[in-house]
Amino acid sequence: MPHHTPLIAMIVMGLVLAFLFGAIATRLRVSPLVGYLLAGVVVGPFTPGFVGDQNLANELAEIGVILLMFGVGLHFSLKDLLSVRAIAIPGAIAQIALATILGMGLALGLGWSVAGGVVFGLALSVASTVVLLRAMQERRLVETERGRIAVGWLIVEDLAMVLALVLLPAMGEIFAPAEGAATASQPSIEILTALGITLGKVAIFIGLMLLVGRRVIPWALHYVVHTGSRELFRLSVLAIALGIAFGAAKLFGVSFALGAFFAGMVMSESPLSHEAANETLPLRDAFAVLFFVSVGMLVDPMIILREPFPVFATLFIIVIGKSLAAFLIVLAFRHPVGTALLISASLAQIGEFSFILVALGLSLGMLPEEGRDLVLAGAILSIMLNPLVFTAADRLRPWIERRLGRESGEIPSQAAESPEAGVTAEAALEMKAKPKPTGLSGHVVLVGYGRVGHLVGDALTARGQPFLVIEDVDKRVAELREKGIEVIDGNATRPDLLAAAGLDRAAQLIIAIPNVFEAGGIVDIARRINPNLDIVARAHADAEVDHLLKHGANMVIMGEREIARGMIERIPGPAVETASPLAS
């Protein structure tokens, strides 16, 4: 029996093609995001063959944004958010203003109205939530100081765009030809009224989340856990994330993303937040992929041939103009070069809020259709280029730090971040860019100081075994230094960090991070540095064990086997020979 299944068709075609193109992109050493975007182009209305339902794709993508922001909120606290307000609030506002001016300049050059220029500039000024957070997560930067600044910056941008969406209709009347002096002051009154109502709704929502949500949400999670149903716990997490996001949008006029972020941030105060994050991870990844597919569907590839100059001018504003503005703003606030480069690279793209602004501008008659096409083309091109922007930022960082170090001397904020007394900011920057090689020999190198790494570190300390830790979460780095434990700050997938850890003369490498793909890369690099090194890693499944062994690990410990062995050892009676938890 035939069925009308546009939703199923959209999900199936989107995920299948995203997988195929993403796999090809990975094989070509390109970010899989490029493959997801190309999958969207294939199912879009501008290419032959199957055409997906754009409205359904947009709604599926919105779910991805909600879940992604909820996941980020789970790793955040109110203290983390407030700690970056001094840079995130003025920095984001200044960057939005500068990018809007650049967009208005291009719009006026193309002969558009001032109102069209305002909408166009605002659309170019705001970064994509999904792209920024995926980039942060891939580099394990969400929990670092730089990552918190980027997320705080994103939250301010979202709030600014919420206000812009409310104020655009009134702004349209201001820019429209005046019909008479009596009505000239009416738009100003409407703007002030709309602004007051919007700010009041946002304040009420945030107040409810902080005063009521902080008590109700953790209590609800604990109640569900006591039922003993894992399925019900997973359902409760999704219900809280989606329900609060939807209620925030419908009742308070706040974006879905912002509502989900505060839901996650409140839930982070519960001891069950780690389990909640794990339960939503598969859905977050799947719907985030559908977001990129939905973006690709919007793009007409032929616009590059029809209007090459406006397209590349738009792309220049997004990738160069906006990023340069953010870079200079962050430096002006006396933050390190690394932070400035990270923020500027993160903002070198546009996404979901840009599309909403364009749609509203078109409906109000403020923006010509050409503006929509340019924004869509700029979005997909900037998202495709974003991984290259991060690569370029990483390569430019040492050169820029050396130049600024010679020309501007010490940078106070970096000195504050450096825990070593008497170390200048310039020296701290240099140490972070090029870690100081350890003087240890015959030591253990421990990668990751989370729940597992912390236990391993305590055991090594108790045995008097010399060791050092490679860790990229600022709080853990500070904790290790307070304990007097040698630590290298950064991601262990960097060959220079592993070389600085003295792997060529180390006794053992213990990889305690849960990400099997990062762990495989670390094993590869370590094995090249020291072919005889004893490498121990962790895994959660047989396939992960095989993956790490294939890359060169000597032992892979799977948690489930270790738990089973501990239980079996407690069984009364003669000892039973059990399978070792160590795969070798």
XYZ file of C-alpha atoms in Angstrom:
584
model
C 0.000 0.000 0.000
C 1.507 3.344 -0.998
C 2.055 5.891 1.774
C 2.743 9.611 1.717
C 5.962 9.716 3.739
C 7.793 13.023 3.183
C 9.159 13.011 6.745
C 10.552 9.483 6.497
C 11.933 10.184 3.017
C 13.623 13.360 4.223
C 15.253 11.647 7.203
C 16.336 8.572 5.245
C 17.715 10.402 2.212
C 19.333 13.067 4.363
C 21.139 10.627 6.638
C 22.094 8.121 3.928
C 23.525 10.741 1.571
C 25.186 12.576 4.453
C 26.897 9.332 5.438
C 28.078 8.622 1.879
C 29.370 12.131 1.185
C 30.756 12.472 4.712
C 32.715 9.234 4.304
C 34.114 10.438 0.967
C 35.076 13.778 2.504
C 36.845 12.043 5.387
C 38.676 9.803 2.929
C 39.862 12.919 1.088
C 41.016 14.394 4.448
C 38.322 17.068 4.314
C 35.913 17.876 7.141
C 32.811 15.635 6.993
C 30.725 18.809 7.306
C 31.520 19.469 3.646
C 30.022 16.097 2.777
C 26.870 16.841 4.760
C 26.430 20.159 2.942
C 26.915 18.522 -0.455
C 24.318 15.912 0.488
C 21.894 18.800 1.046
C 22.708 20.257 -2.371
C 21.954 16.865 -3.945
C 18.487 16.618 -2.336
C 17.761 20.323 -2.858
C 15.434 21.849 -5.449
C 18.284 23.113 -7.656
C 19.610 19.670 -8.624
C 17.830 16.855 -10.519
C 16.440 13.761 -8.830
C 14.908 13.472 -5.379
C 13.871 16.794 -3.824
C 13.434 16.870 -0.069
C 10.815 18.840 1.828
C 12.594 22.039 2.894
C 10.123 22.866 5.651
C 10.539 19.455 7.239
C 14.303 19.683 6.906
C 14.313 23.033 8.713
C 12.261 21.664 11.604
C 14.502 18.614 11.944
C 17.497 20.925 11.920
C 15.928 23.016 14.685
C 15.743 19.907 16.864
C 19.452 19.449 16.245
C 20.149 22.999 17.380
C 18.076 22.470 20.539
C 19.854 19.249 21.489
C 23.270 20.669 20.705
C 22.770 23.772 22.847
C 21.303 21.615 25.602
C 24.472 19.498 25.539
C 26.649 22.604 25.777
C 24.585 23.857 28.704
C 25.253 20.570 30.500
C 28.969 21.431 30.520
C 28.358 24.994 31.660
C 27.459 26.634 34.941
C 26.132 30.075 35.763
C 29.544 30.869 37.226
C 31.217 29.947 33.914
C 28.816 32.180 32.005
C 29.256 35.145 34.312
C 33.041 34.721 34.318
C 33.232 35.685 30.615
C 30.644 38.476 30.608
C 33.317 41.188 30.624
C 34.515 40.139 27.161
C 31.480 38.314 25.717
C 28.917 41.123 26.093
C 30.847 44.157 24.794
C 32.832 42.021 22.336
C 29.783 40.446 20.721
C 27.935 43.770 20.526
C 30.928 45.517 18.940
C 31.457 42.661 16.475
C 27.771 42.662 15.462
C 27.904 46.423 14.920
C 31.060 46.288 12.785
C 29.838 43.353 10.689
C 26.465 45.059 10.167
C 28.207 48.211 8.938
C 30.262 46.150 6.469
C 27.126 44.410 5.214
C 25.302 47.728 4.862
C 28.212 49.103 2.845
C 27.978 46.220 0.355
C 24.179 46.495 0.209
C 24.270 50.221 -0.506
C 26.943 49.582 -3.148
C 24.546 47.163 -4.838
C 21.832 49.814 -4.848
C 19.657 48.457 -2.067
C 17.762 50.518 0.508
C 19.112 51.352 3.978
C 16.536 48.968 5.493
C 17.760 46.170 3.231
C 21.331 46.964 4.235
C 20.474 46.696 7.939
C 18.839 43.277 7.506
C 21.659 42.054 5.269
C 24.345 43.282 7.661
C 22.654 41.696 10.678
C 22.362 38.397 8.802
C 26.109 38.422 8.132
C 26.990 39.359 11.711
C 25.712 36.291 13.572
C 27.493 32.934 13.578
C 25.904 29.507 13.302
C 25.305 27.810 16.635
C 25.809 24.331 15.215
C 29.009 25.087 13.293
C 30.627 26.928 16.196
C 29.832 24.246 18.745
C 30.808 21.353 16.469
C 34.172 23.050 15.923
C 34.582 23.504 19.696
C 33.678 19.891 20.434
C 35.943 18.450 17.749
C 38.866 20.287 19.348
C 37.747 19.531 22.928
C 37.604 23.242 23.697
C 34.108 23.676 25.156
C 35.342 23.370 28.756
C 38.417 25.564 28.278
C 38.588 29.285 29.034
C 38.664 30.079 25.318
C 35.694 27.782 24.721
C 33.680 29.460 27.462
C 34.332 32.863 25.925
C 33.202 31.583 22.517
C 29.996 30.100 23.956
C 29.304 33.243 25.997
C 29.831 35.313 22.850
C 27.355 33.043 21.056
C 24.739 33.498 23.788
C 25.021 37.298 23.527
C 24.643 37.056 19.735
C 21.515 34.932 20.135
C 20.000 37.445 22.559
C 20.844 40.294 20.190
C 19.174 38.491 17.281
C 16.063 37.816 19.362
C 15.803 41.562 19.940
C 16.502 42.256 16.259
C 13.648 39.960 15.178
C 11.277 41.838 17.470
C 12.463 45.284 16.382
C 12.701 44.761 12.609
C 9.011 45.435 11.863
C 9.184 48.779 13.694
C 12.489 49.581 11.983
C 10.826 48.915 8.636
C 8.335 51.657 9.377
C 11.111 54.086 10.299
C 12.914 53.523 7.014
C 9.686 53.649 5.017
C 8.714 57.056 3.568
C 7.030 59.168 6.240
C 3.352 59.878 5.603
C 3.155 62.819 7.923
C 4.605 64.509 10.945
C 1.912 63.083 13.187
C 3.106 59.539 12.560
C 6.826 60.254 12.684
C 7.136 59.531 16.391
C 4.993 56.397 16.265
C 7.796 54.031 15.206
C 9.990 55.239 18.056
C 7.216 54.491 20.551
C 6.720 51.057 18.998
C 10.432 50.296 19.203
C 10.651 51.266 22.866
C 7.510 49.279 23.694
C 8.677 46.191 21.794
C 12.139 46.434 23.330
C 10.741 46.726 26.854
C 8.390 43.781 26.391
C 11.123 41.580 24.903
C 13.654 42.393 27.611
C 10.999 41.773 30.244
C 10.143 38.340 28.793
C 13.799 37.340 28.592
C 14.382 38.472 32.178
C 11.339 36.536 33.423
C 12.465 33.378 31.591
C 16.023 33.548 32.949
C 14.696 34.306 36.436
C 12.350 31.308 36.342
C 15.135 29.013 35.176
C 17.547 30.172 37.868
C 15.064 30.335 40.737
C 12.617 27.528 39.938
C 14.402 25.383 37.362
C 17.522 24.919 39.528
C 15.340 23.175 42.118
C 12.742 21.406 40.001
C 14.928 19.927 37.235
C 17.536 18.179 39.457
C 14.710 16.939 41.703
C 12.858 15.502 38.697
C 15.974 13.675 37.484
C 16.589 12.140 40.909
C 12.956 11.036 41.109
C 13.170 9.315 37.729
C 16.449 7.582 38.646
C 14.772 6.056 41.706
C 12.186 4.411 39.428
C 15.017 2.238 38.100
C 13.970 2.732 34.471
C 16.775 3.775 32.117
C 14.242 4.310 29.356
C 12.245 6.693 31.525
C 15.415 8.573 32.485
C 16.362 9.032 28.821
C 12.819 10.199 28.061
C 12.870 12.662 30.965
C 16.117 14.255 29.718
C 14.709 14.711 26.202
C 11.383 15.987 27.556
C 13.150 18.598 29.704
C 15.419 19.755 26.863
C 12.758 19.969 24.159
C 9.943 21.075 26.471
C 11.842 24.020 27.975
C 13.164 25.073 24.548
C 9.665 25.031 23.069
C 8.124 26.790 26.065
C 10.845 29.448 26.028
C 10.113 30.219 22.379
C 6.328 30.205 22.622
C 5.816 31.846 26.011
C 8.788 34.203 26.310
C 9.870 34.868 22.725
C 13.324 33.416 23.407
C 15.031 31.317 20.732
C 14.866 27.519 20.931
C 18.652 27.424 21.227
C 18.791 29.827 24.162
C 15.998 28.021 26.010
C 17.759 24.677 25.558
C 21.068 26.134 26.735
C 19.586 27.360 30.014
C 17.836 24.006 30.499
C 21.179 22.244 30.167
C 22.969 24.754 32.367
C 20.445 24.263 35.159
C 20.613 20.474 34.772
C 24.427 20.630 34.991
C 24.090 21.266 38.730
C 22.735 17.748 39.168
C 25.185 14.868 39.783
C 23.325 13.075 36.988
C 24.324 15.621 34.347
C 27.075 13.390 32.921
C 24.610 10.564 32.400
C 22.120 13.004 30.850
C 24.761 14.183 28.372
C 25.536 10.608 27.335
C 21.873 9.788 26.817
C 21.317 12.656 24.385
C 24.592 12.314 22.446
C 23.385 10.006 19.623
C 20.354 12.186 18.883
C 22.479 15.353 19.026
C 24.832 13.983 16.401
C 22.075 12.704 14.082
C 20.034 15.903 14.098
C 23.136 18.087 13.811
C 23.873 16.260 10.549
C 20.349 17.044 9.335
C 21.009 20.708 10.077
C 23.873 20.791 7.574
C 21.768 18.894 5.039
C 19.014 21.502 5.403
C 21.532 24.316 4.795
C 22.798 22.619 1.651
C 19.244 22.341 0.308
C 18.903 26.121 0.257
C 21.786 26.740 -2.099
C 21.600 27.268 -5.837
C 25.146 26.459 -7.026
C 24.644 28.560 -10.178
C 24.564 31.818 -8.215
C 28.385 31.758 -8.164
C 28.359 31.993 -11.969
C 25.490 34.487 -12.151
C 26.761 36.936 -9.511
C 30.416 36.174 -8.731
C 31.389 39.605 -7.358
C 28.510 40.003 -4.841
C 28.957 36.379 -3.707
C 32.672 36.710 -3.035
C 32.212 40.155 -1.470
C 29.667 38.608 0.902
C 32.047 35.743 1.649
C 34.870 38.212 2.287
C 32.792 40.067 4.879
C 31.885 36.817 6.661
C 35.272 35.101 6.646
C 37.715 38.033 6.675
C 35.896 41.201 7.731
C 33.911 39.767 10.639
C 36.788 37.573 11.825
C 39.288 40.415 11.725
C 36.897 42.613 13.696
C 36.461 39.899 16.350
C 40.232 39.311 16.486
C 40.990 42.984 17.102
C 38.186 43.313 19.652
C 39.451 40.362 21.712
C 43.025 41.710 21.607
C 41.732 45.140 22.632
C 40.344 43.517 25.783
C 43.866 42.257 26.533
C 43.164 38.578 25.928
C 45.787 36.204 24.487
C 46.369 35.782 20.764
C 45.218 32.164 20.986
C 41.840 33.246 22.359
C 41.485 35.985 19.740
C 42.260 33.573 16.900
C 39.867 30.958 18.233
C 36.993 33.432 18.529
C 37.640 34.911 15.088
C 37.843 31.467 13.442
C 34.674 30.334 15.231
C 32.713 33.339 13.964
C 33.883 33.042 10.342
C 30.559 31.580 9.174
C 26.826 32.219 9.359
C 23.835 29.956 9.847
C 20.368 29.487 11.263
C 19.619 32.963 12.671
C 20.804 34.484 9.396
C 18.109 32.539 7.530
C 15.418 33.649 9.986
C 16.424 37.307 9.637
C 16.416 37.059 5.847
C 12.984 35.431 5.793
C 11.556 38.197 7.994
C 13.249 40.899 5.918
C 11.705 39.484 2.745
C 8.226 39.248 4.285
C 8.455 42.893 5.408
C 9.650 44.036 1.977
C 12.905 45.350 3.456
C 15.311 42.963 1.695
C 15.384 42.118 -2.031
C 15.445 38.455 -3.099
C 19.036 38.929 -4.226
C 19.936 39.465 -0.569
C 18.476 36.083 0.372
C 20.468 34.352 -2.369
C 23.704 36.038 -1.276
C 23.179 35.127 2.379
C 22.479 31.494 1.493
C 25.523 31.293 -0.779
C 27.667 32.967 1.883
C 26.395 30.524 4.495
C 27.290 27.329 2.657
C 30.630 28.635 1.377
C 31.672 29.946 4.803
C 30.662 26.700 6.526
C 32.673 24.710 3.977
C 35.681 26.975 4.493
C 35.452 27.023 8.301
C 37.721 23.990 8.912
C 40.370 25.654 6.715
C 40.014 28.869 8.724
C 40.770 26.948 11.933
C 43.811 25.350 10.294
C 45.052 28.734 9.126
C 44.521 30.172 12.631
C 46.584 27.368 14.181
C 49.448 27.976 11.751
C 49.370 31.763 12.149
C 49.243 31.716 15.919
C 52.976 31.243 16.706
C 53.972 33.926 14.179
C 51.426 36.445 15.499
C 52.383 35.709 19.118
C 56.044 36.311 18.357
C 55.255 39.565 16.565
C 52.979 40.884 19.292
C 55.353 39.651 21.984
C 58.221 41.704 20.549
C 56.118 44.750 19.791
C 53.701 44.971 22.715
C 55.534 43.266 25.556
C 53.561 41.514 28.220
C 49.848 40.845 27.992
C 48.376 41.123 31.487
C 45.424 38.798 30.993
C 47.688 35.984 29.911
C 49.866 36.512 32.935
C 46.789 36.117 35.077
C 46.026 32.813 33.397
C 49.549 31.507 33.946
C 49.815 29.763 37.319
C 53.573 30.003 37.565
C 54.666 33.000 39.620
C 57.182 35.211 37.913
C 56.389 33.988 34.398
C 55.753 36.837 31.995
C 52.733 36.811 29.708
C 54.957 36.580 26.659
C 56.736 33.566 28.119
C 53.426 31.950 29.045
C 52.166 32.407 25.494
C 55.330 30.871 24.110
C 55.073 27.946 26.532
C 51.481 27.311 25.477
C 52.318 27.450 21.783
C 55.505 25.388 22.191
C 55.327 23.290 25.362
C 58.513 22.948 27.379
C 59.993 19.427 27.056
C 59.898 17.408 30.255
C 63.064 16.395 32.044
C 61.566 13.096 33.220
C 62.836 9.707 32.103
C 61.387 6.253 32.682
C 58.115 7.942 33.554
C 54.441 7.357 32.737
C 52.590 9.735 30.406
C 48.893 9.956 31.331
C 46.544 11.409 28.713
C 43.373 12.807 30.277
C 42.601 13.553 33.915
C 38.869 12.946 34.025
C 37.140 10.293 36.123
C 39.395 7.450 34.961
C 42.584 9.504 34.644
C 42.113 10.916 38.143
C 42.050 7.408 39.643
C 45.113 6.353 37.643
C 46.956 9.497 38.731
C 46.172 8.837 42.402
C 47.528 5.289 42.067
C 50.723 6.490 40.385
C 51.236 9.066 43.130
C 50.702 6.450 45.853
C 53.308 4.179 44.237
C 55.827 6.974 43.861
C 55.933 6.472 40.087
C 57.086 9.607 38.206
C 54.448 10.730 35.716
C 53.095 13.712 33.840
C 49.633 14.468 32.501
C 48.510 15.860 29.147
C 45.205 17.689 29.645
C 43.339 20.451 27.800
C 40.569 21.353 30.275
C 41.649 24.488 32.120
C 40.100 23.527 35.463
C 41.901 20.193 35.509
C 45.178 21.790 34.460
C 44.902 24.230 37.353
C 44.045 21.383 39.753
C 47.100 19.391 38.664
C 49.429 22.354 39.059
C 48.057 23.045 42.520
C 48.946 19.466 43.435
C 52.458 19.923 42.053
C 51.908 17.385 39.260
C 53.685 18.131 35.994
C 51.139 18.831 33.261
C 51.275 19.776 29.595
C 48.328 21.977 28.629
C 46.831 21.021 25.276
C 45.258 18.294 23.142
C 47.344 15.104 23.023
C 46.612 14.625 19.330
C 49.274 17.295 18.688
C 52.608 15.609 17.856
C 54.605 18.426 19.475
C 52.839 17.844 22.815
C 53.570 14.126 22.757
C 57.196 14.814 21.837
C 57.473 17.314 24.710
C 56.108 14.632 27.056
C 59.299 12.637 26.452
C 57.686 9.565 24.900
C 61.030 8.546 23.434
C 62.293 7.745 26.963
C 59.003 7.078 28.779
C 58.186 3.721 30.364
C 54.483 3.767 29.507
C 51.696 5.747 27.875
C 48.232 5.484 29.452
C 45.379 6.962 27.379
C 42.440 7.589 29.740
C 40.206 9.665 27.449
C 36.940 8.034 26.257
C 37.102 9.263 22.631
C 38.335 6.209 20.734
C 39.064 8.142 17.533
C 41.303 10.647 19.293
C 42.911 7.790 21.198
C 43.688 5.986 17.925
C 45.410 9.086 16.571
C 47.438 9.448 19.765
C 48.553 5.804 19.543
C 49.663 6.342 15.933
C 51.820 9.354 16.827
C 53.221 7.732 19.968
C 54.185 4.588 18.098
C 56.121 6.663 15.556
C 57.976 8.476 18.338
C 58.802 5.306 20.286
C 58.165 1.946 18.560
C 58.896 0.030 21.803
C 56.666 2.083 24.098
C 54.119 0.209 26.238
C 50.719 1.768 25.414
C 47.544 1.131 27.431
C 44.154 2.563 26.374
C 40.500 2.278 27.369
C 37.441 1.214 25.368
C 33.721 0.548 25.746
C 33.113 -2.044 23.034
C 34.866 -4.901 21.215
C 35.030 -2.831 18.020
C 36.847 -0.063 19.893
C 39.271 -2.609 21.322
C 40.037 -3.899 17.818
C 40.437 -0.326 16.524
C 43.009 0.630 19.160
C 44.918 -2.629 18.893
C 45.101 -2.180 15.139
C 46.627 1.265 15.633
C 49.342 -0.169 17.880
C 48.158 -0.241 21.510
C 49.680 -3.034 23.628
C 46.691 -3.319 25.939
C 43.113 -2.080 25.746
C 40.990 -2.267 28.877
C 37.248 -2.511 28.329
C 35.194 -1.245 31.243
C 32.493 -3.907 31.076
C 35.045 -6.731 31.316
C 36.754 -5.084 34.261
C 33.432 -4.752 36.080
C 32.585 -8.393 35.344
C 35.956 -9.573 36.664
C 35.466 -7.642 39.912
C 32.038 -9.212 40.365
C 33.291 -12.721 39.617
C 36.103 -12.357 42.127
C 33.474 -11.742 44.825
C 31.634 -15.017 44.098
C 32.179 -17.468 46.998
C 33.892 -20.744 46.246
C 36.918 -21.867 44.244
C 38.543 -19.308 41.971
C 37.209 -19.361 38.427
C 39.403 -18.665 35.425
C 37.925 -15.670 33.621
C 38.721 -13.850 30.432
C 41.212 -11.113 31.112
C 39.959 -7.544 30.687
C 43.243 -6.783 28.973
C 43.194 -7.358 25.240
C 46.686 -7.690 23.902
